[in-house]
Amino acid sequence: MPVMTMKVFSEEKKMGTIELLYTSPLSITEIVIGKFLATALLFLLMFFICLQYGMFLVLYGNPDAGPLASAYLGFLLLGLTFAAIGTFTSSLSENQLVSAVMGFGLLLFLWILPWLGDYAGATGRIFTAVSMPNRFEDFLKGIVDAGSALYFVSMIFFFLFLTIKRLEWKRW
């Protein structure tokens, strides 16, 4: 996902077309949401292609539909969260490669938080609570926990909010 989102804002900055976006009648919020939705649409296209494997499994096998559906829901939420994080890291740099590396680094950090929590002592529970793998594992087990779904949705909104604030700060 960081490779898909590395051009979202960094290319605009590099080419100087970010000024056209700033002077357009659209607000920064609308621009960020539009670019995020474009990335999300591309991800959804790939997601629906991937969905055919689940359909083949249902047609030719006898899987438990609950864990399969919850795993797909978790994958969808995880992908959209990765898209929001990639959009944020793209707003931090003019260089696409730097944006992609920052995106991979931030996602890796969020992914290894449970392992850091094992060595952090009392603060380890905080690391475990905000880690992505623990939230995603619930979906893989067939558990659609409202807390886990809310975690991914709030991460999407949080990183889109950070992107908006970063672009508004850079605008002035």
mmCIF file with all atom_site columns, C-alpha atoms in Angstrom:
data_model
loop_
_atom_site.group_PDB
_atom_site.id
_atom_site.type_symbol
_atom_site.label_atom_id
_atom_site.label_alt_id
_atom_site.label_comp_id
_atom_site.label_asym_id
_atom_site.label_entity_id
_atom_site.label_seq_id
_atom_site.pdbx_PDB_ins_code
_atom_site.Cartn_x
_atom_site.Cartn_y
_atom_site.Cartn_z
_atom_site.occupancy
_atom_site.B_iso_or_equiv
_atom_site.pdbx_formal_charge
_atom_site.auth_seq_id
_atom_site.auth_comp_id
_atom_site.auth_asym_id
_atom_site.auth_atom_id
_atom_site.pdbx_PDB_model_num
ATOM 1   C CA . MET A 1 1   ? 0.000   0.000   0.000  1.00 0.00 ? 1   MET A CA 1
ATOM 2   C CA . PRO A 1 2   ? 2.804   2.533   0.634  1.00 0.00 ? 2   PRO A CA 1
ATOM 3   C CA . VAL A 1 3   ? 3.911   2.038   -2.960 1.00 0.00 ? 3   VAL A CA 1
ATOM 4   C CA . MET A 1 4   ? 0.371   2.728   -4.179 1.00 0.00 ? 4   MET A CA 1
ATOM 5   C CA . THR A 1 5   ? 0.088   5.886   -2.089 1.00 0.00 ? 5   THR A CA 1
ATOM 6   C CA . MET A 1 6   ? 3.612   7.270   -2.441 1.00 0.00 ? 6   MET A CA 1
ATOM 7   C CA . LYS A 1 7   ? 2.611   9.589   -5.287 1.00 0.00 ? 7   LYS A CA 1
ATOM 8   C CA . VAL A 1 8   ? -0.576  10.943  -3.761 1.00 0.00 ? 8   VAL A CA 1
ATOM 9   C CA . PHE A 1 9   ? 0.875   14.207  -2.451 1.00 0.00 ? 9   PHE A CA 1
ATOM 10  C CA . SER A 1 10  ? 4.626   13.884  -2.937 1.00 0.00 ? 10  SER A CA 1
ATOM 11  C CA . GLU A 1 11  ? 4.312   14.047  -6.727 1.00 0.00 ? 11  GLU A CA 1
ATOM 12  C CA . GLU A 1 12  ? 2.080   17.107  -6.423 1.00 0.00 ? 12  GLU A CA 1
ATOM 13  C CA . LYS A 1 13  ? 4.754   18.826  -4.340 1.00 0.00 ? 13  LYS A CA 1
ATOM 14  C CA . LYS A 1 14  ? 7.590   17.786  -6.619 1.00 0.00 ? 14  LYS A CA 1
ATOM 15  C CA . MET A 1 15  ? 5.857   18.985  -9.801 1.00 0.00 ? 15  MET A CA 1
ATOM 16  C CA . GLY A 1 16  ? 4.591   22.186  -8.169 1.00 0.00 ? 16  GLY A CA 1
ATOM 17  C CA . THR A 1 17  ? 0.950   21.349  -8.832 1.00 0.00 ? 17  THR A CA 1
ATOM 18  C CA . ILE A 1 18  ? 0.159   21.403  -5.119 1.00 0.00 ? 18  ILE A CA 1
ATOM 19  C CA . GLU A 1 19  ? -0.257  25.160  -5.498 1.00 0.00 ? 19  GLU A CA 1
ATOM 20  C CA . LEU A 1 20  ? -3.078  24.541  -7.964 1.00 0.00 ? 20  LEU A CA 1
ATOM 21  C CA . LEU A 1 21  ? -4.780  22.350  -5.391 1.00 0.00 ? 21  LEU A CA 1
ATOM 22  C CA . TYR A 1 22  ? -4.321  24.982  -2.701 1.00 0.00 ? 22  TYR A CA 1
ATOM 23  C CA . THR A 1 23  ? -5.882  27.680  -4.888 1.00 0.00 ? 23  THR A CA 1
ATOM 24  C CA . SER A 1 24  ? -8.751  25.516  -6.117 1.00 0.00 ? 24  SER A CA 1
ATOM 25  C CA . PRO A 1 25  ? -12.244 26.124  -4.733 1.00 0.00 ? 25  PRO A CA 1
ATOM 26  C CA . LEU A 1 26  ? -11.990 22.830  -2.855 1.00 0.00 ? 26  LEU A CA 1
ATOM 27  C CA . SER A 1 27  ? -10.999 22.720  0.774  1.00 0.00 ? 27  SER A CA 1
ATOM 28  C CA . ILE A 1 28  ? -7.963  20.779  1.955  1.00 0.00 ? 28  ILE A CA 1
ATOM 29  C CA . THR A 1 29  ? -10.298 18.292  3.606  1.00 0.00 ? 29  THR A CA 1
ATOM 30  C CA . GLU A 1 30  ? -12.090 17.616  0.325  1.00 0.00 ? 30  GLU A CA 1
ATOM 31  C CA . ILE A 1 31  ? -8.779  17.190  -1.499 1.00 0.00 ? 31  ILE A CA 1
ATOM 32  C CA . VAL A 1 32  ? -7.447  14.717  1.072  1.00 0.00 ? 32  VAL A CA 1
ATOM 33  C CA . ILE A 1 33  ? -10.679 12.726  1.159  1.00 0.00 ? 33  ILE A CA 1
ATOM 34  C CA . GLY A 1 34  ? -10.813 12.671  -2.641 1.00 0.00 ? 34  GLY A CA 1
ATOM 35  C CA . LYS A 1 35  ? -7.275  11.380  -2.953 1.00 0.00 ? 35  LYS A CA 1
ATOM 36  C CA . PHE A 1 36  ? -7.885  8.826   -0.199 1.00 0.00 ? 36  PHE A CA 1
ATOM 37  C CA . LEU A 1 37  ? -11.074 7.624   -1.896 1.00 0.00 ? 37  LEU A CA 1
ATOM 38  C CA . ALA A 1 38  ? -9.215  7.250   -5.205 1.00 0.00 ? 38  ALA A CA 1
ATOM 39  C CA . THR A 1 39  ? -6.622  5.085   -3.478 1.00 0.00 ? 39  THR A CA 1
ATOM 40  C CA . ALA A 1 40  ? -9.356  3.182   -1.647 1.00 0.00 ? 40  ALA A CA 1
ATOM 41  C CA . LEU A 1 41  ? -11.160 2.557   -4.936 1.00 0.00 ? 41  LEU A CA 1
ATOM 42  C CA . LEU A 1 42  ? -8.010  1.049   -6.426 1.00 0.00 ? 42  LEU A CA 1
ATOM 43  C CA . PHE A 1 43  ? -7.617  -1.114  -3.325 1.00 0.00 ? 43  PHE A CA 1
ATOM 44  C CA . LEU A 1 44  ? -11.281 -2.180  -3.549 1.00 0.00 ? 44  LEU A CA 1
ATOM 45  C CA . LEU A 1 45  ? -10.738 -3.232  -7.136 1.00 0.00 ? 45  LEU A CA 1
ATOM 46  C CA . MET A 1 46  ? -7.886  -5.470  -6.050 1.00 0.00 ? 46  MET A CA 1
ATOM 47  C CA . PHE A 1 47  ? -9.938  -6.647  -3.073 1.00 0.00 ? 47  PHE A CA 1
ATOM 48  C CA . PHE A 1 48  ? -12.825 -7.762  -5.287 1.00 0.00 ? 48  PHE A CA 1
ATOM 49  C CA . ILE A 1 49  ? -10.405 -9.651  -7.518 1.00 0.00 ? 49  ILE A CA 1
ATOM 50  C CA . CYS A 1 50  ? -9.111  -11.386 -4.396 1.00 0.00 ? 50  CYS A CA 1
ATOM 51  C CA . LEU A 1 51  ? -12.674 -12.119 -3.311 1.00 0.00 ? 51  LEU A CA 1
ATOM 52  C CA . GLN A 1 52  ? -13.032 -14.646 -6.132 1.00 0.00 ? 52  GLN A CA 1
ATOM 53  C CA . TYR A 1 53  ? -10.880 -17.104 -4.191 1.00 0.00 ? 53  TYR A CA 1
ATOM 54  C CA . GLY A 1 54  ? -13.350 -17.042 -1.344 1.00 0.00 ? 54  GLY A CA 1
ATOM 55  C CA . MET A 1 55  ? -16.185 -17.602 -3.802 1.00 0.00 ? 55  MET A CA 1
ATOM 56  C CA . PHE A 1 56  ? -14.368 -20.591 -5.330 1.00 0.00 ? 56  PHE A CA 1
ATOM 57  C CA . LEU A 1 57  ? -13.873 -21.970 -1.854 1.00 0.00 ? 57  LEU A CA 1
ATOM 58  C CA . VAL A 1 58  ? -17.577 -21.619 -1.105 1.00 0.00 ? 58  VAL A CA 1
ATOM 59  C CA . LEU A 1 59  ? -18.585 -23.134 -4.483 1.00 0.00 ? 59  LEU A CA 1
ATOM 60  C CA . TYR A 1 60  ? -16.289 -26.141 -4.431 1.00 0.00 ? 60  TYR A CA 1
ATOM 61  C CA . GLY A 1 61  ? -15.800 -26.701 -0.723 1.00 0.00 ? 61  GLY A CA 1
ATOM 62  C CA . ASN A 1 62  ? -17.675 -26.493 2.509  1.00 0.00 ? 62  ASN A CA 1
ATOM 63  C CA . PRO A 1 63  ? -15.966 -23.760 4.539  1.00 0.00 ? 63  PRO A CA 1
ATOM 64  C CA . ASP A 1 64  ? -17.368 -22.086 7.600  1.00 0.00 ? 64  ASP A CA 1
ATOM 65  C CA . ALA A 1 65  ? -18.710 -18.848 6.150  1.00 0.00 ? 65  ALA A CA 1
ATOM 66  C CA . GLY A 1 66  ? -18.383 -16.835 9.372  1.00 0.00 ? 66  GLY A CA 1
ATOM 67  C CA . PRO A 1 67  ? -14.588 -16.842 9.711  1.00 0.00 ? 67  PRO A CA 1
ATOM 68  C CA . LEU A 1 68  ? -14.209 -16.407 5.951  1.00 0.00 ? 68  LEU A CA 1
ATOM 69  C CA . ALA A 1 69  ? -16.458 -13.337 5.865  1.00 0.00 ? 69  ALA A CA 1
ATOM 70  C CA . SER A 1 70  ? -14.887 -11.825 8.978  1.00 0.00 ? 70  SER A CA 1
ATOM 71  C CA . ALA A 1 71  ? -11.383 -12.372 7.569  1.00 0.00 ? 71  ALA A CA 1
ATOM 72  C CA . TYR A 1 72  ? -12.365 -10.525 4.395  1.00 0.00 ? 72  TYR A CA 1
ATOM 73  C CA . LEU A 1 73  ? -13.877 -7.712  6.465  1.00 0.00 ? 73  LEU A CA 1
ATOM 74  C CA . GLY A 1 74  ? -10.693 -7.485  8.530  1.00 0.00 ? 74  GLY A CA 1
ATOM 75  C CA . PHE A 1 75  ? -8.560  -7.448  5.382  1.00 0.00 ? 75  PHE A CA 1
ATOM 76  C CA . LEU A 1 76  ? -10.706 -4.663  3.943  1.00 0.00 ? 76  LEU A CA 1
ATOM 77  C CA . LEU A 1 77  ? -10.370 -2.548  7.087  1.00 0.00 ? 77  LEU A CA 1
ATOM 78  C CA . LEU A 1 78  ? -6.636  -3.251  7.297  1.00 0.00 ? 78  LEU A CA 1
ATOM 79  C CA . GLY A 1 79  ? -6.098  -2.231  3.673  1.00 0.00 ? 79  GLY A CA 1
ATOM 80  C CA . LEU A 1 80  ? -8.023  1.008   4.106  1.00 0.00 ? 80  LEU A CA 1
ATOM 81  C CA . THR A 1 81  ? -5.990  1.763   7.230  1.00 0.00 ? 81  THR A CA 1
ATOM 82  C CA . PHE A 1 82  ? -2.787  1.167   5.291  1.00 0.00 ? 82  PHE A CA 1
ATOM 83  C CA . ALA A 1 83  ? -4.077  3.526   2.578  1.00 0.00 ? 83  ALA A CA 1
ATOM 84  C CA . ALA A 1 84  ? -4.708  6.274   5.133  1.00 0.00 ? 84  ALA A CA 1
ATOM 85  C CA . ILE A 1 85  ? -1.226  5.817   6.619  1.00 0.00 ? 85  ILE A CA 1
ATOM 86  C CA . GLY A 1 86  ? 0.308   5.896   3.139  1.00 0.00 ? 86  GLY A CA 1
ATOM 87  C CA . THR A 1 87  ? -1.595  9.070   2.306  1.00 0.00 ? 87  THR A CA 1
ATOM 88  C CA . PHE A 1 88  ? -0.206  10.688  5.441  1.00 0.00 ? 88  PHE A CA 1
ATOM 89  C CA . THR A 1 89  ? 3.381   9.694   4.732  1.00 0.00 ? 89  THR A CA 1
ATOM 90  C CA . SER A 1 90  ? 3.023   10.951  1.174  1.00 0.00 ? 90  SER A CA 1
ATOM 91  C CA . SER A 1 91  ? 2.167   14.376  2.538  1.00 0.00 ? 91  SER A CA 1
ATOM 92  C CA . LEU A 1 92  ? 5.423   14.503  4.512  1.00 0.00 ? 92  LEU A CA 1
ATOM 93  C CA . SER A 1 93  ? 7.929   14.498  1.659  1.00 0.00 ? 93  SER A CA 1
ATOM 94  C CA . GLU A 1 94  ? 8.425   15.630  -1.916 1.00 0.00 ? 94  GLU A CA 1
ATOM 95  C CA . ASN A 1 95  ? 10.281  12.459  -2.798 1.00 0.00 ? 95  ASN A CA 1
ATOM 96  C CA . GLN A 1 96  ? 8.157   9.432   -3.659 1.00 0.00 ? 96  GLN A CA 1
ATOM 97  C CA . LEU A 1 97  ? 10.744  6.931   -2.511 1.00 0.00 ? 97  LEU A CA 1
ATOM 98  C CA . VAL A 1 98  ? 11.103  8.649   0.853  1.00 0.00 ? 98  VAL A CA 1
ATOM 99  C CA . SER A 1 99  ? 7.317   8.617   1.223  1.00 0.00 ? 99  SER A CA 1
ATOM 100 C CA . ALA A 1 100 ? 7.182   4.897   0.490  1.00 0.00 ? 100 ALA A CA 1
ATOM 101 C CA . VAL A 1 101 ? 10.009  4.112   2.921  1.00 0.00 ? 101 VAL A CA 1
ATOM 102 C CA . MET A 1 102 ? 8.374   6.210   5.644  1.00 0.00 ? 102 MET A CA 1
ATOM 103 C CA . GLY A 1 103 ? 5.098   4.396   5.007  1.00 0.00 ? 103 GLY A CA 1
ATOM 104 C CA . PHE A 1 104 ? 6.758   0.989   5.249  1.00 0.00 ? 104 PHE A CA 1
ATOM 105 C CA . GLY A 1 105 ? 8.611   2.078   8.387  1.00 0.00 ? 105 GLY A CA 1
ATOM 106 C CA . LEU A 1 106 ? 5.481   3.361   10.123 1.00 0.00 ? 106 LEU A CA 1
ATOM 107 C CA . LEU A 1 107 ? 3.501   0.262   9.188  1.00 0.00 ? 107 LEU A CA 1
ATOM 108 C CA . LEU A 1 108 ? 6.321   -1.983  10.364 1.00 0.00 ? 108 LEU A CA 1
ATOM 109 C CA . PHE A 1 109 ? 6.465   -0.107  13.659 1.00 0.00 ? 109 PHE A CA 1
ATOM 110 C CA . LEU A 1 110 ? 2.711   -0.482  14.167 1.00 0.00 ? 110 LEU A CA 1
ATOM 111 C CA . TRP A 1 111 ? 2.980   -4.159  13.234 1.00 0.00 ? 111 TRP A CA 1
ATOM 112 C CA . ILE A 1 112 ? 5.757   -5.035  15.708 1.00 0.00 ? 112 ILE A CA 1
ATOM 113 C CA . LEU A 1 113 ? 4.251   -3.185  18.667 1.00 0.00 ? 113 LEU A CA 1
ATOM 114 C CA . PRO A 1 114 ? 3.103   -6.422  20.358 1.00 0.00 ? 114 PRO A CA 1
ATOM 115 C CA . TRP A 1 115 ? 6.672   -7.727  20.313 1.00 0.00 ? 115 TRP A CA 1
ATOM 116 C CA . LEU A 1 116 ? 7.884   -4.469  21.824 1.00 0.00 ? 116 LEU A CA 1
ATOM 117 C CA . GLY A 1 117 ? 5.136   -4.820  24.416 1.00 0.00 ? 117 GLY A CA 1
ATOM 118 C CA . ASP A 1 118 ? 6.668   -8.060  25.634 1.00 0.00 ? 118 ASP A CA 1
ATOM 119 C CA . TYR A 1 119 ? 9.804   -6.181  26.672 1.00 0.00 ? 119 TYR A CA 1
ATOM 120 C CA . ALA A 1 120 ? 8.277   -2.882  27.797 1.00 0.00 ? 120 ALA A CA 1
ATOM 121 C CA . GLY A 1 121 ? 6.887   -3.941  31.144 1.00 0.00 ? 121 GLY A CA 1
ATOM 122 C CA . ALA A 1 122 ? 3.879   -1.948  32.339 1.00 0.00 ? 122 ALA A CA 1
ATOM 123 C CA . THR A 1 123 ? 3.648   0.132   29.175 1.00 0.00 ? 123 THR A CA 1
ATOM 124 C CA . GLY A 1 124 ? 3.585   -3.078  27.173 1.00 0.00 ? 124 GLY A CA 1
ATOM 125 C CA . ARG A 1 125 ? -0.167  -3.325  27.612 1.00 0.00 ? 125 ARG A CA 1
ATOM 126 C CA . ILE A 1 126 ? -0.557  0.019   25.845 1.00 0.00 ? 126 ILE A CA 1
ATOM 127 C CA . PHE A 1 127 ? 1.608   -1.225  22.978 1.00 0.00 ? 127 PHE A CA 1
ATOM 128 C CA . THR A 1 128 ? -0.458  -4.378  22.748 1.00 0.00 ? 128 THR A CA 1
ATOM 129 C CA . ALA A 1 129 ? -3.721  -2.426  22.809 1.00 0.00 ? 129 ALA A CA 1
ATOM 130 C CA . VAL A 1 130 ? -2.760  -0.207  19.867 1.00 0.00 ? 130 VAL A CA 1
ATOM 131 C CA . SER A 1 131 ? -1.108  -2.908  17.762 1.00 0.00 ? 131 SER A CA 1
ATOM 132 C CA . MET A 1 132 ? -2.585  -3.866  14.430 1.00 0.00 ? 132 MET A CA 1
ATOM 133 C CA . PRO A 1 133 ? -1.878  -7.613  14.477 1.00 0.00 ? 133 PRO A CA 1
ATOM 134 C CA . ASN A 1 134 ? -3.833  -8.206  17.674 1.00 0.00 ? 134 ASN A CA 1
ATOM 135 C CA . ARG A 1 135 ? -6.842  -6.395  16.244 1.00 0.00 ? 135 ARG A CA 1
ATOM 136 C CA . PHE A 1 136 ? -6.554  -8.177  12.906 1.00 0.00 ? 136 PHE A CA 1
ATOM 137 C CA . GLU A 1 137 ? -6.255  -11.618 14.539 1.00 0.00 ? 137 GLU A CA 1
ATOM 138 C CA . ASP A 1 138 ? -9.779  -11.279 15.912 1.00 0.00 ? 138 ASP A CA 1
ATOM 139 C CA . PHE A 1 139 ? -11.122 -11.045 12.377 1.00 0.00 ? 139 PHE A CA 1
ATOM 140 C CA . LEU A 1 140 ? -9.049  -14.054 11.270 1.00 0.00 ? 140 LEU A CA 1
ATOM 141 C CA . LYS A 1 141 ? -10.541 -16.116 14.097 1.00 0.00 ? 141 LYS A CA 1
ATOM 142 C CA . GLY A 1 142 ? -14.073 -15.245 12.982 1.00 0.00 ? 142 GLY A CA 1
ATOM 143 C CA . ILE A 1 143 ? -14.678 -12.688 15.707 1.00 0.00 ? 143 ILE A CA 1
ATOM 144 C CA . VAL A 1 144 ? -16.133 -9.409  14.476 1.00 0.00 ? 144 VAL A CA 1
ATOM 145 C CA . ASP A 1 145 ? -15.398 -7.302  17.518 1.00 0.00 ? 145 ASP A CA 1
ATOM 146 C CA . ALA A 1 146 ? -16.817 -3.790  17.453 1.00 0.00 ? 146 ALA A CA 1
ATOM 147 C CA . GLY A 1 147 ? -13.724 -2.574  19.305 1.00 0.00 ? 147 GLY A CA 1
ATOM 148 C CA . SER A 1 148 ? -11.409 -3.901  16.607 1.00 0.00 ? 148 SER A CA 1
ATOM 149 C CA . ALA A 1 149 ? -13.534 -2.467  13.805 1.00 0.00 ? 149 ALA A CA 1
ATOM 150 C CA . LEU A 1 150 ? -13.673 0.870   15.622 1.00 0.00 ? 150 LEU A CA 1
ATOM 151 C CA . TYR A 1 151 ? -9.882  0.737   16.040 1.00 0.00 ? 151 TYR A CA 1
ATOM 152 C CA . PHE A 1 152 ? -9.333  0.479   12.284 1.00 0.00 ? 152 PHE A CA 1
ATOM 153 C CA . VAL A 1 153 ? -11.937 3.133   11.467 1.00 0.00 ? 153 VAL A CA 1
ATOM 154 C CA . SER A 1 154 ? -10.455 5.505   14.041 1.00 0.00 ? 154 SER A CA 1
ATOM 155 C CA . MET A 1 155 ? -6.947  4.893   12.660 1.00 0.00 ? 155 MET A CA 1
ATOM 156 C CA . ILE A 1 156 ? -8.227  5.814   9.203  1.00 0.00 ? 156 ILE A CA 1
ATOM 157 C CA . PHE A 1 157 ? -9.777  9.036   10.492 1.00 0.00 ? 157 PHE A CA 1
ATOM 158 C CA . PHE A 1 158 ? -6.741  9.838   12.651 1.00 0.00 ? 158 PHE A CA 1
ATOM 159 C CA . PHE A 1 159 ? -4.252  9.561   9.800  1.00 0.00 ? 159 PHE A CA 1
ATOM 160 C CA . LEU A 1 160 ? -6.528  11.456  7.404  1.00 0.00 ? 160 LEU A CA 1
ATOM 161 C CA . PHE A 1 161 ? -6.826  14.155  10.079 1.00 0.00 ? 161 PHE A CA 1
ATOM 162 C CA . LEU A 1 162 ? -3.024  14.270  10.375 1.00 0.00 ? 162 LEU A CA 1
ATOM 163 C CA . THR A 1 163 ? -2.763  14.582  6.591  1.00 0.00 ? 163 THR A CA 1
ATOM 164 C CA . ILE A 1 164 ? -5.223  17.471  6.553  1.00 0.00 ? 164 ILE A CA 1
ATOM 165 C CA . LYS A 1 165 ? -3.408  19.268  9.364  1.00 0.00 ? 165 LYS A CA 1
ATOM 166 C CA . ARG A 1 166 ? -0.026  18.703  7.695  1.00 0.00 ? 166 ARG A CA 1
ATOM 167 C CA . LEU A 1 167 ? -1.229  20.174  4.402  1.00 0.00 ? 167 LEU A CA 1
ATOM 168 C CA . GLU A 1 168 ? -2.941  23.099  6.119  1.00 0.00 ? 168 GLU A CA 1
ATOM 169 C CA . TRP A 1 169 ? 0.243   23.816  8.058  1.00 0.00 ? 169 TRP A CA 1
ATOM 170 C CA . LYS A 1 170 ? 2.354   23.606  4.906  1.00 0.00 ? 170 LYS A CA 1
ATOM 171 C CA . ARG A 1 171 ? -0.109  25.826  3.031  1.00 0.00 ? 171 ARG A CA 1
ATOM 172 C CA . TRP A 1 172 ? 0.662   28.793  5.258  1.00 0.00 ? 172 TRP A CA 1
#
